[in-house]
Short mmCIF file of C-alpha atoms and ligand atoms in Angstrom, two decimals:
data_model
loop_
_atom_site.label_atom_id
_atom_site.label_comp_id
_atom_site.label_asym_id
_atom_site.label_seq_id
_atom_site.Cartn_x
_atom_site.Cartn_y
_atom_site.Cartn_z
CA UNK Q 1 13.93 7.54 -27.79
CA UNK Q 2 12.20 4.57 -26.90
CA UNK Q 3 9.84 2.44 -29.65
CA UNK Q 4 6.79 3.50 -28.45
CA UNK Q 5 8.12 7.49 -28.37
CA UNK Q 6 9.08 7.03 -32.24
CA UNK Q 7 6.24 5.60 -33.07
CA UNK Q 8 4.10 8.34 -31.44
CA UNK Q 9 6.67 11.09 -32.69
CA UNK Q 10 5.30 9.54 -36.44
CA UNK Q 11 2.08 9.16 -35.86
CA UNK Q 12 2.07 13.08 -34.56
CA UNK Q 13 1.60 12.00 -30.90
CA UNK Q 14 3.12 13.86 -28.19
CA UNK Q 15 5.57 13.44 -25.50
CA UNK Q 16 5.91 15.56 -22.63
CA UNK Q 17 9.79 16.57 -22.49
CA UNK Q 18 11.55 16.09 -19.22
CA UNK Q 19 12.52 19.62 -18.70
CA UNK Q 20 8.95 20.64 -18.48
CA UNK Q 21 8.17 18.05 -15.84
CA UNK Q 22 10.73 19.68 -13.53
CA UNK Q 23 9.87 22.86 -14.40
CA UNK Q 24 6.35 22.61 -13.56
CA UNK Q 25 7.10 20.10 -10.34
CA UNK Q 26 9.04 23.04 -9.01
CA UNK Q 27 6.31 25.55 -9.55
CA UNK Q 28 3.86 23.32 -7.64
CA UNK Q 29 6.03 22.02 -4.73
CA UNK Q 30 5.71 25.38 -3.90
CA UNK Q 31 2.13 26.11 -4.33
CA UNK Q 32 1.88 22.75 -2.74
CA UNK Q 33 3.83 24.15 0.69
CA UNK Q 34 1.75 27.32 0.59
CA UNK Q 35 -1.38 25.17 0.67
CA UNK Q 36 -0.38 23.09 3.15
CA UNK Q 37 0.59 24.85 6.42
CA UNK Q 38 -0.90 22.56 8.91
CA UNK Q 39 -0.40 19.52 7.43
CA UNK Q 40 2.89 20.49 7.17
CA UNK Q 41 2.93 21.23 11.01
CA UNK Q 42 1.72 18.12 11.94
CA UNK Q 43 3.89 15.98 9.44
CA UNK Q 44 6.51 17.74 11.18
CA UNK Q 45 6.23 16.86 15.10
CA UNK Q 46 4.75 13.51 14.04
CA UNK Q 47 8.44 12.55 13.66
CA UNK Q 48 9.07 12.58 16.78
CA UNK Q 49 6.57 9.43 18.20
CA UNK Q 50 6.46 7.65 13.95
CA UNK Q 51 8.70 6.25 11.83
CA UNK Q 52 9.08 8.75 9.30
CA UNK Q 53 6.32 11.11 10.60
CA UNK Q 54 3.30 8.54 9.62
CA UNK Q 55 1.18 5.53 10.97
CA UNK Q 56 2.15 3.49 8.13
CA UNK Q 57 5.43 3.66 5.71
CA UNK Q 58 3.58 4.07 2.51
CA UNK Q 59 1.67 6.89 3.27
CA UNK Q 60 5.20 8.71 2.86
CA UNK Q 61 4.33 7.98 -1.08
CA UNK Q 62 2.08 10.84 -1.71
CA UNK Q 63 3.69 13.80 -4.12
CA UNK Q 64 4.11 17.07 -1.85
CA UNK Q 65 7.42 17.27 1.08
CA UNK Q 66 5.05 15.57 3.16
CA UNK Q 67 1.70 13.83 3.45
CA UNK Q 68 -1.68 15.83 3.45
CA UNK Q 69 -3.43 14.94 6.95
CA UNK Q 70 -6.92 14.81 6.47
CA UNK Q 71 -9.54 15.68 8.87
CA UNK Q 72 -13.15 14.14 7.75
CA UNK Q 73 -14.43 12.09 4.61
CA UNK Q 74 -17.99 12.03 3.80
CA UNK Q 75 -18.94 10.34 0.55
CA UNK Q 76 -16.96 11.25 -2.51
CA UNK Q 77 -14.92 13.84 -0.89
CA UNK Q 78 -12.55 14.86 2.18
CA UNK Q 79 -11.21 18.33 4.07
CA UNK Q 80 -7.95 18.00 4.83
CA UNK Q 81 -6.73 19.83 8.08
CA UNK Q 82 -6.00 22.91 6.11
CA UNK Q 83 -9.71 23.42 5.34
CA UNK Q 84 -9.47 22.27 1.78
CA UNK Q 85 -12.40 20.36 -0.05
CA UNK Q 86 -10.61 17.32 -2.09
CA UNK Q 87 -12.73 15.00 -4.86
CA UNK Q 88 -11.85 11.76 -3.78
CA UNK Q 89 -10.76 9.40 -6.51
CA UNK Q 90 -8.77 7.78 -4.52
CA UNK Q 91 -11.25 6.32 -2.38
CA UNK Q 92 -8.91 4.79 0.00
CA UNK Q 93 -7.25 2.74 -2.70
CA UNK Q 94 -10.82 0.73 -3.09
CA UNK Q 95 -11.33 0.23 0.76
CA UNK Q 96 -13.83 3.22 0.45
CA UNK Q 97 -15.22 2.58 -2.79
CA UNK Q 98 -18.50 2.68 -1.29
CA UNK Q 99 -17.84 6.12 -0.69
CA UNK Q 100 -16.79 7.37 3.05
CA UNK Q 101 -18.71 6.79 6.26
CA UNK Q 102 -21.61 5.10 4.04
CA UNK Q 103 -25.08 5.81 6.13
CA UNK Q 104 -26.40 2.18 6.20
CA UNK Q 105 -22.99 0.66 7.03
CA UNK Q 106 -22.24 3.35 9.85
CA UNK Q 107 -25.69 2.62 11.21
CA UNK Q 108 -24.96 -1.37 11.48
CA UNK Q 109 -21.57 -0.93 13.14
CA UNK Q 110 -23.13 1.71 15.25
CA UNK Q 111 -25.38 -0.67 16.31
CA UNK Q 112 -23.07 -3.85 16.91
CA UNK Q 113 -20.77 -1.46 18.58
CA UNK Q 114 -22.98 -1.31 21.41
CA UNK Q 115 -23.86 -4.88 20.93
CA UNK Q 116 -20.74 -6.86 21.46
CA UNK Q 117 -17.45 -6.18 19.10
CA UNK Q 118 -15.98 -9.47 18.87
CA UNK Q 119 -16.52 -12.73 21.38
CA UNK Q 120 -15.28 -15.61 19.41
CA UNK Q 121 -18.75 -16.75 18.86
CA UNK Q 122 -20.60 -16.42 15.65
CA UNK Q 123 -22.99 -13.85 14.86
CA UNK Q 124 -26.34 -14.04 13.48
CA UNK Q 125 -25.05 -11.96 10.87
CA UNK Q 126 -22.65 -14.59 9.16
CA UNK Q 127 -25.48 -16.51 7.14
CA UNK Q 128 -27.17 -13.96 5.61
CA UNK Q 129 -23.68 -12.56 4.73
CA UNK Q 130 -22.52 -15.61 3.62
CA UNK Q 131 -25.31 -15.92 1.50
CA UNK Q 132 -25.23 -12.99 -0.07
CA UNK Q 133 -21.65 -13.32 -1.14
CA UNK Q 134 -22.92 -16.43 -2.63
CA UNK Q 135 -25.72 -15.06 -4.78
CA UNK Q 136 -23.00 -12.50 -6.43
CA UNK Q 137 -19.75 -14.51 -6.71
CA UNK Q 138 -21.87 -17.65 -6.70
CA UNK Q 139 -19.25 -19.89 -4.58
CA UNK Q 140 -21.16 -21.60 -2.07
CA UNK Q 141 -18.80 -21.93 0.95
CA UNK Q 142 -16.86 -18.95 2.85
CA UNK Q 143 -14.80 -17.54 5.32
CA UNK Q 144 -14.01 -14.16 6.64
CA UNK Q 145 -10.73 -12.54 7.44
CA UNK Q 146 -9.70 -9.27 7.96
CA UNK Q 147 -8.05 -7.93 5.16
CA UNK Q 148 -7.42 -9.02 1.54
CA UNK Q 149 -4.08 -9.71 2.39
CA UNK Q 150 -5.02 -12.62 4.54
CA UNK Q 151 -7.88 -13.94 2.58
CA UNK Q 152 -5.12 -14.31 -0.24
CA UNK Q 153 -2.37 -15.96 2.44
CA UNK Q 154 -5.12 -18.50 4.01
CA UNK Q 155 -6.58 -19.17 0.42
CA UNK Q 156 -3.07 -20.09 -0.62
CA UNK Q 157 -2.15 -22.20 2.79
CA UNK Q 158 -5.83 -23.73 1.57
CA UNK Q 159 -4.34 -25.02 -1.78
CA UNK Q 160 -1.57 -26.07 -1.09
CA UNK Q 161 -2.47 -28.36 1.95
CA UNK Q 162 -5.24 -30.02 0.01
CA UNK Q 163 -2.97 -30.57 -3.43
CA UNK Q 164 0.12 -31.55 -1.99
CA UNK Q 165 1.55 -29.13 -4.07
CA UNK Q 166 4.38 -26.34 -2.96
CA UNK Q 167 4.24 -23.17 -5.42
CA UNK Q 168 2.26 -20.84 -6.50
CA UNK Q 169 1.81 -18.79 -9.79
CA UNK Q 170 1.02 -15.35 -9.94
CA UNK Q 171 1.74 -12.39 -13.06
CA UNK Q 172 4.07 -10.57 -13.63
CA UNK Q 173 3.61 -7.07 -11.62
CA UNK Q 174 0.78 -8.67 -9.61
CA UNK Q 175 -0.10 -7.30 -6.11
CA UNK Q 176 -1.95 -8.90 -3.90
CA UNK Q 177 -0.97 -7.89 -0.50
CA UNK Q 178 1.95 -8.10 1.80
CA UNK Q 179 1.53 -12.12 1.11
CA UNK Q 180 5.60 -13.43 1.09
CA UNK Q 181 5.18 -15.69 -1.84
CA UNK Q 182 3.59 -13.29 -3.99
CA UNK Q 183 5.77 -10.16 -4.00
CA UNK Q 184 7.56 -11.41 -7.27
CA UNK Q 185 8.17 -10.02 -10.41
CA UNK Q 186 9.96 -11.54 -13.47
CA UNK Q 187 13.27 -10.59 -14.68
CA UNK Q 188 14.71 -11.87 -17.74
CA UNK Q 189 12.22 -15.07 -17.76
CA UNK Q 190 12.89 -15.96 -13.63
CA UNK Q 191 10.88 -14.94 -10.93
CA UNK Q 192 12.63 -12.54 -8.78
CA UNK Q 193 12.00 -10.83 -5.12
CA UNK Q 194 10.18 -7.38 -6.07
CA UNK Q 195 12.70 -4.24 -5.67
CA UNK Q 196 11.95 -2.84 -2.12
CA UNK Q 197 10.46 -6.75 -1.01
CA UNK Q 198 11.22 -6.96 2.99
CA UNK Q 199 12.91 -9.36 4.82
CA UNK Q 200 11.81 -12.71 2.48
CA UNK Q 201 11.43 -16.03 4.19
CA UNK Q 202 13.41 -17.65 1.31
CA UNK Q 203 14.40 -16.60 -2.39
CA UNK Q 204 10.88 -16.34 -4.04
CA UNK Q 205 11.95 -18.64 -7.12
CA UNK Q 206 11.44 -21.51 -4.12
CA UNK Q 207 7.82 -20.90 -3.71
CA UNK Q 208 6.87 -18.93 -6.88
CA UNK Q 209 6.56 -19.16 -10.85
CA UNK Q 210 5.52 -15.89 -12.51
CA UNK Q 211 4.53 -15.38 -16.01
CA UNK Q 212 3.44 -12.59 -17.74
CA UNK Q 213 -0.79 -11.71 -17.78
CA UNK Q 214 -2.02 -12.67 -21.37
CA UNK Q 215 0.38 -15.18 -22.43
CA UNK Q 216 -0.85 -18.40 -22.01
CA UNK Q 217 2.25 -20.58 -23.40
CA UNK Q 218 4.40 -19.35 -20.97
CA UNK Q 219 2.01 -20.25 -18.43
CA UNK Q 220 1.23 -23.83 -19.61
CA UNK Q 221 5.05 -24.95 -19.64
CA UNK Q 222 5.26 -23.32 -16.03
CA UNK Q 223 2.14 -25.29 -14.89
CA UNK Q 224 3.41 -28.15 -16.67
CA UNK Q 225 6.27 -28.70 -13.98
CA UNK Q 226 3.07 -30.62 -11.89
CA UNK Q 227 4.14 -27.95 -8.60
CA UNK Q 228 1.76 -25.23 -8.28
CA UNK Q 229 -0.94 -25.60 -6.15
CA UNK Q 230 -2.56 -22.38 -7.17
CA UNK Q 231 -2.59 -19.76 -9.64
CA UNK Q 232 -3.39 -16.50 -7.57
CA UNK Q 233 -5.06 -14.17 -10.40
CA UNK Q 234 -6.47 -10.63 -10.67
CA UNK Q 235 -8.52 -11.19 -13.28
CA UNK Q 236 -7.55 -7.91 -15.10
CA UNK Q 237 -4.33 -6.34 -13.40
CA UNK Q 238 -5.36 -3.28 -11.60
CA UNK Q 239 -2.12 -2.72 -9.52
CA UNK Q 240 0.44 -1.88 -12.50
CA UNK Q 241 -1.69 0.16 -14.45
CA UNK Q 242 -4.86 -1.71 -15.22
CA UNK Q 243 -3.84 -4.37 -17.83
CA UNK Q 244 -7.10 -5.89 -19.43
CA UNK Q 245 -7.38 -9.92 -20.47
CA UNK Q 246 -7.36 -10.69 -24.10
CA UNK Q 247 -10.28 -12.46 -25.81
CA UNK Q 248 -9.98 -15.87 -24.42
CA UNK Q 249 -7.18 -15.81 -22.26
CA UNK Q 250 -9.62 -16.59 -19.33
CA UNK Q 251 -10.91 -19.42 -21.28
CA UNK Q 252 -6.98 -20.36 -21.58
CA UNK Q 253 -6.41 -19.56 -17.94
CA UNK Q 254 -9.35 -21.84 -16.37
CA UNK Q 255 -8.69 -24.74 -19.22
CA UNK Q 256 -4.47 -25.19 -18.35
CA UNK Q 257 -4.93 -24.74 -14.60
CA UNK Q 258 -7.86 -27.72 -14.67
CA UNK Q 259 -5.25 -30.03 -16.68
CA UNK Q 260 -2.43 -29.71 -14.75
CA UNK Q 261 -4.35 -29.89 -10.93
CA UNK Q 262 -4.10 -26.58 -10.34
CA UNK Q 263 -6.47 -24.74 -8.47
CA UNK Q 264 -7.62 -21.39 -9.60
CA UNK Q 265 -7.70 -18.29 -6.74
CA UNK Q 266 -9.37 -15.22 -8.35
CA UNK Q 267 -8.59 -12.01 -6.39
CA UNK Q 268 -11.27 -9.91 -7.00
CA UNK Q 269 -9.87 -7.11 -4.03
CA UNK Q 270 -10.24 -4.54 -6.35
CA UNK Q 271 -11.78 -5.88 -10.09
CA UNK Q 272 -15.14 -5.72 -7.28
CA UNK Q 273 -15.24 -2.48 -9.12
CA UNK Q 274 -16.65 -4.28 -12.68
CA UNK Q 275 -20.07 -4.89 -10.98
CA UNK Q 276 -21.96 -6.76 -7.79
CA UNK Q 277 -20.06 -9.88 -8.34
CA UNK Q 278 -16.80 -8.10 -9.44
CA UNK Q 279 -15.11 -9.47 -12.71
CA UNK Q 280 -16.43 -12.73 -11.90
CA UNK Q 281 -19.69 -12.18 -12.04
CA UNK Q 282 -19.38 -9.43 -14.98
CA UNK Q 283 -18.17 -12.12 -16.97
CA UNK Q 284 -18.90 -15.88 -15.80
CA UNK Q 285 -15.22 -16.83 -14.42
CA UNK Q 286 -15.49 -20.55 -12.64
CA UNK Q 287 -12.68 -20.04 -10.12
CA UNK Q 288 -12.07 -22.79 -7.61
CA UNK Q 289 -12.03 -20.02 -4.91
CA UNK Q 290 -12.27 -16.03 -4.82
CA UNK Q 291 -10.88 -13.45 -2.78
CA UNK Q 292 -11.82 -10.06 -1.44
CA UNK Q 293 -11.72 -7.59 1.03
CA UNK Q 294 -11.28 -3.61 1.17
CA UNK Q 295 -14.60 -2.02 0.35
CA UNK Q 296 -17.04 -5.43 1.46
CA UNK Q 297 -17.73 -3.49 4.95
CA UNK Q 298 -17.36 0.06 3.93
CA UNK Q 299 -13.82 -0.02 5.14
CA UNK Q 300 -14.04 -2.11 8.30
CA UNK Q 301 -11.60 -4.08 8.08
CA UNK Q 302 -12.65 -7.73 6.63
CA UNK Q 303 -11.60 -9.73 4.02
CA UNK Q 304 -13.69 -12.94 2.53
CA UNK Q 305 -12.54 -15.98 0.49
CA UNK Q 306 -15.10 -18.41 -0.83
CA UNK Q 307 -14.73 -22.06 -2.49
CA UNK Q 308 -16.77 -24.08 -4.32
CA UNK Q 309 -18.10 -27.49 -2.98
CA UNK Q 310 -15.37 -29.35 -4.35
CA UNK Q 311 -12.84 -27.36 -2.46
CA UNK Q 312 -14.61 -27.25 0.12
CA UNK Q 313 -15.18 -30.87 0.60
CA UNK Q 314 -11.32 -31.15 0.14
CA UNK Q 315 -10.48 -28.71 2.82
CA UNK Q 316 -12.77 -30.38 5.06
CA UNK Q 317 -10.69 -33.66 4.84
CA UNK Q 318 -7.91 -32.39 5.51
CA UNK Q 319 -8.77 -29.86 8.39
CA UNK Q 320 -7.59 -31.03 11.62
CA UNK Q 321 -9.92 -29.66 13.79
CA UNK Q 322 -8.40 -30.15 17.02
CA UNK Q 323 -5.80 -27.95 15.77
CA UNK Q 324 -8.11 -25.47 14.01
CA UNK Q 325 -6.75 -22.72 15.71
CA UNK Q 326 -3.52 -23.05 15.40
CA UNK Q 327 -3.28 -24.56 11.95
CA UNK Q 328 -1.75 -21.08 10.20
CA UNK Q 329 -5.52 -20.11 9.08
CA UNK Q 330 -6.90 -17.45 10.74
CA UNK Q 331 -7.11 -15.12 13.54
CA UNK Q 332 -8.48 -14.10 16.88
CA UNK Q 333 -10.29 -10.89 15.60
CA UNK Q 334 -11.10 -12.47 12.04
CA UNK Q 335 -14.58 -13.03 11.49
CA UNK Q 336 -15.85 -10.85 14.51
CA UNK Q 337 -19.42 -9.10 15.23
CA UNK Q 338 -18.79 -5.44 14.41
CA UNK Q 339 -16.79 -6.54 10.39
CA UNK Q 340 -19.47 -8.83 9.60
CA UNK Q 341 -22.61 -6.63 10.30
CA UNK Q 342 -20.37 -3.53 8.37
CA UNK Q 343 -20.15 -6.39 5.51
CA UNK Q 344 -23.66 -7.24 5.74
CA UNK Q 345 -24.97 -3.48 5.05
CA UNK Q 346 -22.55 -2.71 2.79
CA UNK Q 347 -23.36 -5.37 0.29
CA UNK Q 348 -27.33 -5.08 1.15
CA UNK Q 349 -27.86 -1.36 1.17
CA UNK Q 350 -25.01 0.33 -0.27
CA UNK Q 351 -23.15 -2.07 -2.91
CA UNK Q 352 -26.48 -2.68 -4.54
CA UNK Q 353 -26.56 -3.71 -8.17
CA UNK Q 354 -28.34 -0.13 -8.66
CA UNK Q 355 -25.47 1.87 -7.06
CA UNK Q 356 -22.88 -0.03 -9.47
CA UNK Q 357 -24.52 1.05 -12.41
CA UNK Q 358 -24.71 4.56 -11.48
CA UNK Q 359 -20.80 4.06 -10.74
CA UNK Q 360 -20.18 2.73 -14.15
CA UNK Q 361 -22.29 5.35 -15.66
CA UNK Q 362 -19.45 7.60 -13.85
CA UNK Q 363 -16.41 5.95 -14.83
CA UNK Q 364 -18.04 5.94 -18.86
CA UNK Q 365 -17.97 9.78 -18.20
CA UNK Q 366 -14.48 9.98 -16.55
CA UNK Q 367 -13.45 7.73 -19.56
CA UNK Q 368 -14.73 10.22 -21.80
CA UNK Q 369 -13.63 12.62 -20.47
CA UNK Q 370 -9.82 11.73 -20.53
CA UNK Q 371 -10.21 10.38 -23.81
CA UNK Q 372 -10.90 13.81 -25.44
CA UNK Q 373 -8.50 15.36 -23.38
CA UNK Q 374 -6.23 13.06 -24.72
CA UNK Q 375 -7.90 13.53 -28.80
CA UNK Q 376 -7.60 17.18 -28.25
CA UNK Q 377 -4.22 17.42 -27.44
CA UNK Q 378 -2.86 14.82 -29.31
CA UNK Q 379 -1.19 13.04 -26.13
CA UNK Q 380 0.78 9.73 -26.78
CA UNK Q 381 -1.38 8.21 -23.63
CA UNK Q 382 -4.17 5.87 -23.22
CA UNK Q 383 -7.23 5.28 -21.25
CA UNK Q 384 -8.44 2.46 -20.04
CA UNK Q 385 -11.86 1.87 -17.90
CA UNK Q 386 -12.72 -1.60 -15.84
CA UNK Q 387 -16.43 -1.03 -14.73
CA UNK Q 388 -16.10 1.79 -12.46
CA UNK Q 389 -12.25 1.96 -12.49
CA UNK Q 390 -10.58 4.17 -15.20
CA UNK Q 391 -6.47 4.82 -15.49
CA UNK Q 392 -4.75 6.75 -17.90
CA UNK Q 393 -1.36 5.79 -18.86
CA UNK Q 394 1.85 6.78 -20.97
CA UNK Q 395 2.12 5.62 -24.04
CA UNK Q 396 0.42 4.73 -27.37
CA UNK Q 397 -0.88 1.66 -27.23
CA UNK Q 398 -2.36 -0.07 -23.88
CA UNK Q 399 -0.19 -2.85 -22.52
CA UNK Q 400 -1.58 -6.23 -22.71
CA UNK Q 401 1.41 -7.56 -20.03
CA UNK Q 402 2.29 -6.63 -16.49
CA UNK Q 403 6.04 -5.49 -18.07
CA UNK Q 404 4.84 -3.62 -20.86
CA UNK Q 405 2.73 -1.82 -18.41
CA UNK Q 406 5.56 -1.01 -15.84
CA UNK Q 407 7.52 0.14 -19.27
CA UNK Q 408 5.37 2.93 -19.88
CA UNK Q 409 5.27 4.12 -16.51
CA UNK Q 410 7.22 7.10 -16.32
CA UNK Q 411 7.66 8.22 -12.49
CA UNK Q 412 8.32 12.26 -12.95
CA UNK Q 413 5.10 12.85 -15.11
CA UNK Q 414 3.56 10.53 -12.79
CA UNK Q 415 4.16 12.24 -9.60
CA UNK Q 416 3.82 15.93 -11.28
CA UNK Q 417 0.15 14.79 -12.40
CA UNK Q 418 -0.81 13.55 -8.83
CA UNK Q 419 0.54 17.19 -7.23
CA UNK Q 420 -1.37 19.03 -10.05
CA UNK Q 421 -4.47 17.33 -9.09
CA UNK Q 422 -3.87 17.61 -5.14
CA UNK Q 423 -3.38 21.46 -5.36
CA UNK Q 424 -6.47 21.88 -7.34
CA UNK Q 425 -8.62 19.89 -5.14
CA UNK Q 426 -8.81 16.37 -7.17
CA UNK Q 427 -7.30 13.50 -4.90
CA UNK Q 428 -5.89 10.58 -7.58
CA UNK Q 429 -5.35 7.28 -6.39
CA UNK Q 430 -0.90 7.27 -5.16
CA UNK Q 431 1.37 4.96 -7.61
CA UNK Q 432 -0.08 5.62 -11.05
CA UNK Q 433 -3.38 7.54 -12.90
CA UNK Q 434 -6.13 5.37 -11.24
CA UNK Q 435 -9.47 6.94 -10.58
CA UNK Q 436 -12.31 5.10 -8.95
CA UNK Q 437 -16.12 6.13 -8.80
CA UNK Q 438 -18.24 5.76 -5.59
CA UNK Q 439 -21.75 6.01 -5.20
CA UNK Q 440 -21.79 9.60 -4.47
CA UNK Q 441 -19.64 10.51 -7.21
CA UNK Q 442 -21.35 12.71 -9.64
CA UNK Q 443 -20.57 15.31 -12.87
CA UNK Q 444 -19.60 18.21 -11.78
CA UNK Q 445 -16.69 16.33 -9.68
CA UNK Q 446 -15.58 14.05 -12.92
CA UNK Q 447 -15.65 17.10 -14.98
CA UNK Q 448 -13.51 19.33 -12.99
CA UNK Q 449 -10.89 16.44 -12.94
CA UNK Q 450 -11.32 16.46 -16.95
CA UNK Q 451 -11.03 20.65 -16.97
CA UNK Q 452 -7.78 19.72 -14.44
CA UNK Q 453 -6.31 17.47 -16.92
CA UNK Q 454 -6.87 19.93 -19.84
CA UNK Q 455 -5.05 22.68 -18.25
CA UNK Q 456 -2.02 19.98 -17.41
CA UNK Q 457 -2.26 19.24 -20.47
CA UNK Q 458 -1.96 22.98 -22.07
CA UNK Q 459 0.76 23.33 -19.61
CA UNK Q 460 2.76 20.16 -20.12
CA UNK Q 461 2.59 20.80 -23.90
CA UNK Q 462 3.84 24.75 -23.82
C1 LIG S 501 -5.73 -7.16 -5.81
C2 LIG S 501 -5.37 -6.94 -4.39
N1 LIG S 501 -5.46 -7.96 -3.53
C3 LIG S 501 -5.17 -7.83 -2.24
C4 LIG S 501 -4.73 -6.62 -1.75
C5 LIG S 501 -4.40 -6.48 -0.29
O1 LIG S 501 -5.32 -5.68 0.35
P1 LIG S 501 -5.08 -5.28 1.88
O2 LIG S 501 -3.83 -4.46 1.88
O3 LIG S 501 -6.29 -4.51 2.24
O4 LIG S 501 -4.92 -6.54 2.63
C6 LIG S 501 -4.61 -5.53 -2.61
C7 LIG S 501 -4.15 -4.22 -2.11
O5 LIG S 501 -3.99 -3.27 -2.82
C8 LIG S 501 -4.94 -5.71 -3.96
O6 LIG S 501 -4.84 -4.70 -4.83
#
């Protein structure tokens, strides 16, 4: 028995016993087959022209023999190709947090569509776009990309060139993207190439500290080696679990990285979710720049990362603009007509500061809701919400560190809940308990997943 189990055996907690898991993850495998016909069908000739039967590898990380293909998303929902109606908590991992096929942004592309996709030239949408990511993240000076992933790799190129500086920082359990230097996690005090990390350039200890979230010792003797050009931060993990900051650890995190020379990157990809400005502007973070990307044009892809004048004056220094183009920052499509008018619509007419607090008005419900599941039962889990983000997770107490929060997770309770949900119509986000809210979601939806948890629940506990 682990600590955590005895101490929720003694404070009358429960655990759900291993046996049960299988038991039930046999019961639904099959209802999950039954279900499934088509998509089964479909997985099963798609072999033949993709690796592994989809267009990308992770996709193969859904519970079920196979993935569900789906066949239209509209809002807060999606039918899958065998005609069943999922709620969509998933939301495309945060790339459709603005729910799917949003109106306004559909109308926009529509438009530039017929307009001119992408020319190299600017677009008269870029300044009112760039302004508007301005008023909410309040960074004056910014970029566009095409994912998150990039933002993060050209914001780090960014920092480095104008320090001088060679390394990076990140936490423990971080993700931010298929970026080399950042797939790292921490293994007996030394930074170490995450299990399942493809093909690295170099050993990651050559380009990467990593400390643990919320311990700001650790992470002023690593700064304190004068090297890192940039701590890359979520400001609350979101990708292990989410892992909240302690009172003042910001404050710690902003102080240390301004006396050593380090610059600050916050990666606000998916803490977006805590309100218009994300995290940042939820709780008056000075970062020295910010990323982002997913949901910012309704799931076009783009990604954004903004500076502040000081950086920016920096950058310009050093930028040698003959070789702009082929200086590692950037890319042909990045930037283009069709991503930036999504962007623009998204943030003006359907990321509004209205439609966020709806959201969070959602994820207080879903919250709730979880939280007397978990009261009722007496489950040895927790809840935790970030704006309109909520994840439940093993254990009794919530981690305050990336490895306390890969500790709890427990992958055969985690996969049985996600195939529960799927065969009664409730789509989770894949790799742990995560549920977002979009601007369509609404009660009845949050409250069947809470009914869908309770019967788990009954049935875990039998
Ligand atoms: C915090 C964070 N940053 C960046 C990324 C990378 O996003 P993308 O895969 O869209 O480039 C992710 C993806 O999950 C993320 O969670």
């Amino acid at each position: 028995m682990t600590g955590d189990e005895q101490l929720a055996v003694e404070s009358g907690r429960q655990f759900v016993g291993a046996e049960r898991v299988d038991a039930l993850m046999k019961r639904e495998l099959e209802r999950f087959g039954e279900r499934n016909p088509r998509s089964k069908a479909i997985h099963d000739s798609a072999g033949e022209a993709l690796l592994s039967g989809v267009p990308m590898n992770w996709m193969t990380r859904w519970p079920g023999q196979h993935p569900v293909f789906f066949d239209q998303a509209r809002g807060n929902s999606l039918t899958d190709v065998d005609g069943h109606r999922l709620v969509d908590f998933c939301l495309g991992d945060t790339g459709a947090m603005t729910g799917h096929s949003p109106k306004p942004t559909v109308e926009a592309a529509a438009a530039r569509l017929e307009k001119g996709i992408t020319t190299m030239l600017p677009s008269e949408d870029a300044l009112p776009l760039g302004q508007e990511m301005t008023r909410r993240f309040g960074l004056g000076h910014w970029q566009f990309s095409l994912s998150a992933t990039d933002a993060n790799r050209f914001a780090m190129r960014l920092c480095r060139e104008i320090t001088g500086r060679g390394k990076i920082l990140v936490f423990n359990h971080c993700y931010h993207g298929s970026v080399d230097e950042t797939v790292a996690t921490l293994v007996d005090g030394a930074p170490q190439g995450r299990v399942g990390n493809v093909g690295p350039p170099v050993p990651i200890a050559e380009t990467t500290r990593v400390v643990e979230f919320n311990d700001p010792e650790t992470l002023e003797r690593e700064l304190a080696h004068g090297d890192v050009a940039c701590v890359l931060a979520e400001p609350a993990l979101t990708n292990i679990g989410i892992v909240l900051p302690r009172p003042g650890f910001h404050d710690a995190l902003r102080r240390l990285t301004r006396e050593a020379g380090t610059l600050l990157v916050i990666d606000e990809t998916h803490t977006f979710c805590c309100g218009p400005g994300g995290y940042t502007g939820a709780h008056g973070l000075e970062p020295d720049l910010l990323t982002i990307g997913k949901p910012i044009a309704g799931g076009i892809p783009t990604g954004a990362y903004g500076m502040t004048d000081e950086v920016a004056g920096r950058v310009l220094d050093h930028t040698v603009w003959e070789a702009a183009d082929v200086g590692g920052v950037g890319g042909t499509l990045a930037g283009n007509a069709l991503s930036l008018a999504a962007a623009r619509a998204t943030l003006s007419e359907v990321l509004t500061d209205a439609a966020f607090e709806r959201m969070i008005s959602m994820g207080e419900r879903f919250e709730a809701g979880v939280q007397a599941v978990i009261d009722r039962h007496g489950l040895a889990w927790t809840v935790t919400r970030l704006g309109c983000r909520v994840e439940y997770m093993l254990g009794e107490s919530r981690p305050v560190t990336g490895g306390e929060a890969a500790a709890a997770f427990d992958p055969g309770l985690d996969a049985l809940l996600h195939l529960y949900m799927l065969n009664r119509g409730i789509l989770m986000t894949p790799f742990h308990m995560m549920a977002l809210m979009c601007p369509d979601t609404d009660e009845a939806d949050i409250d069947a997943h809470t009914e869908a948890l309770s019967e788990a629940a009954v049935e875990l506990l039998a």
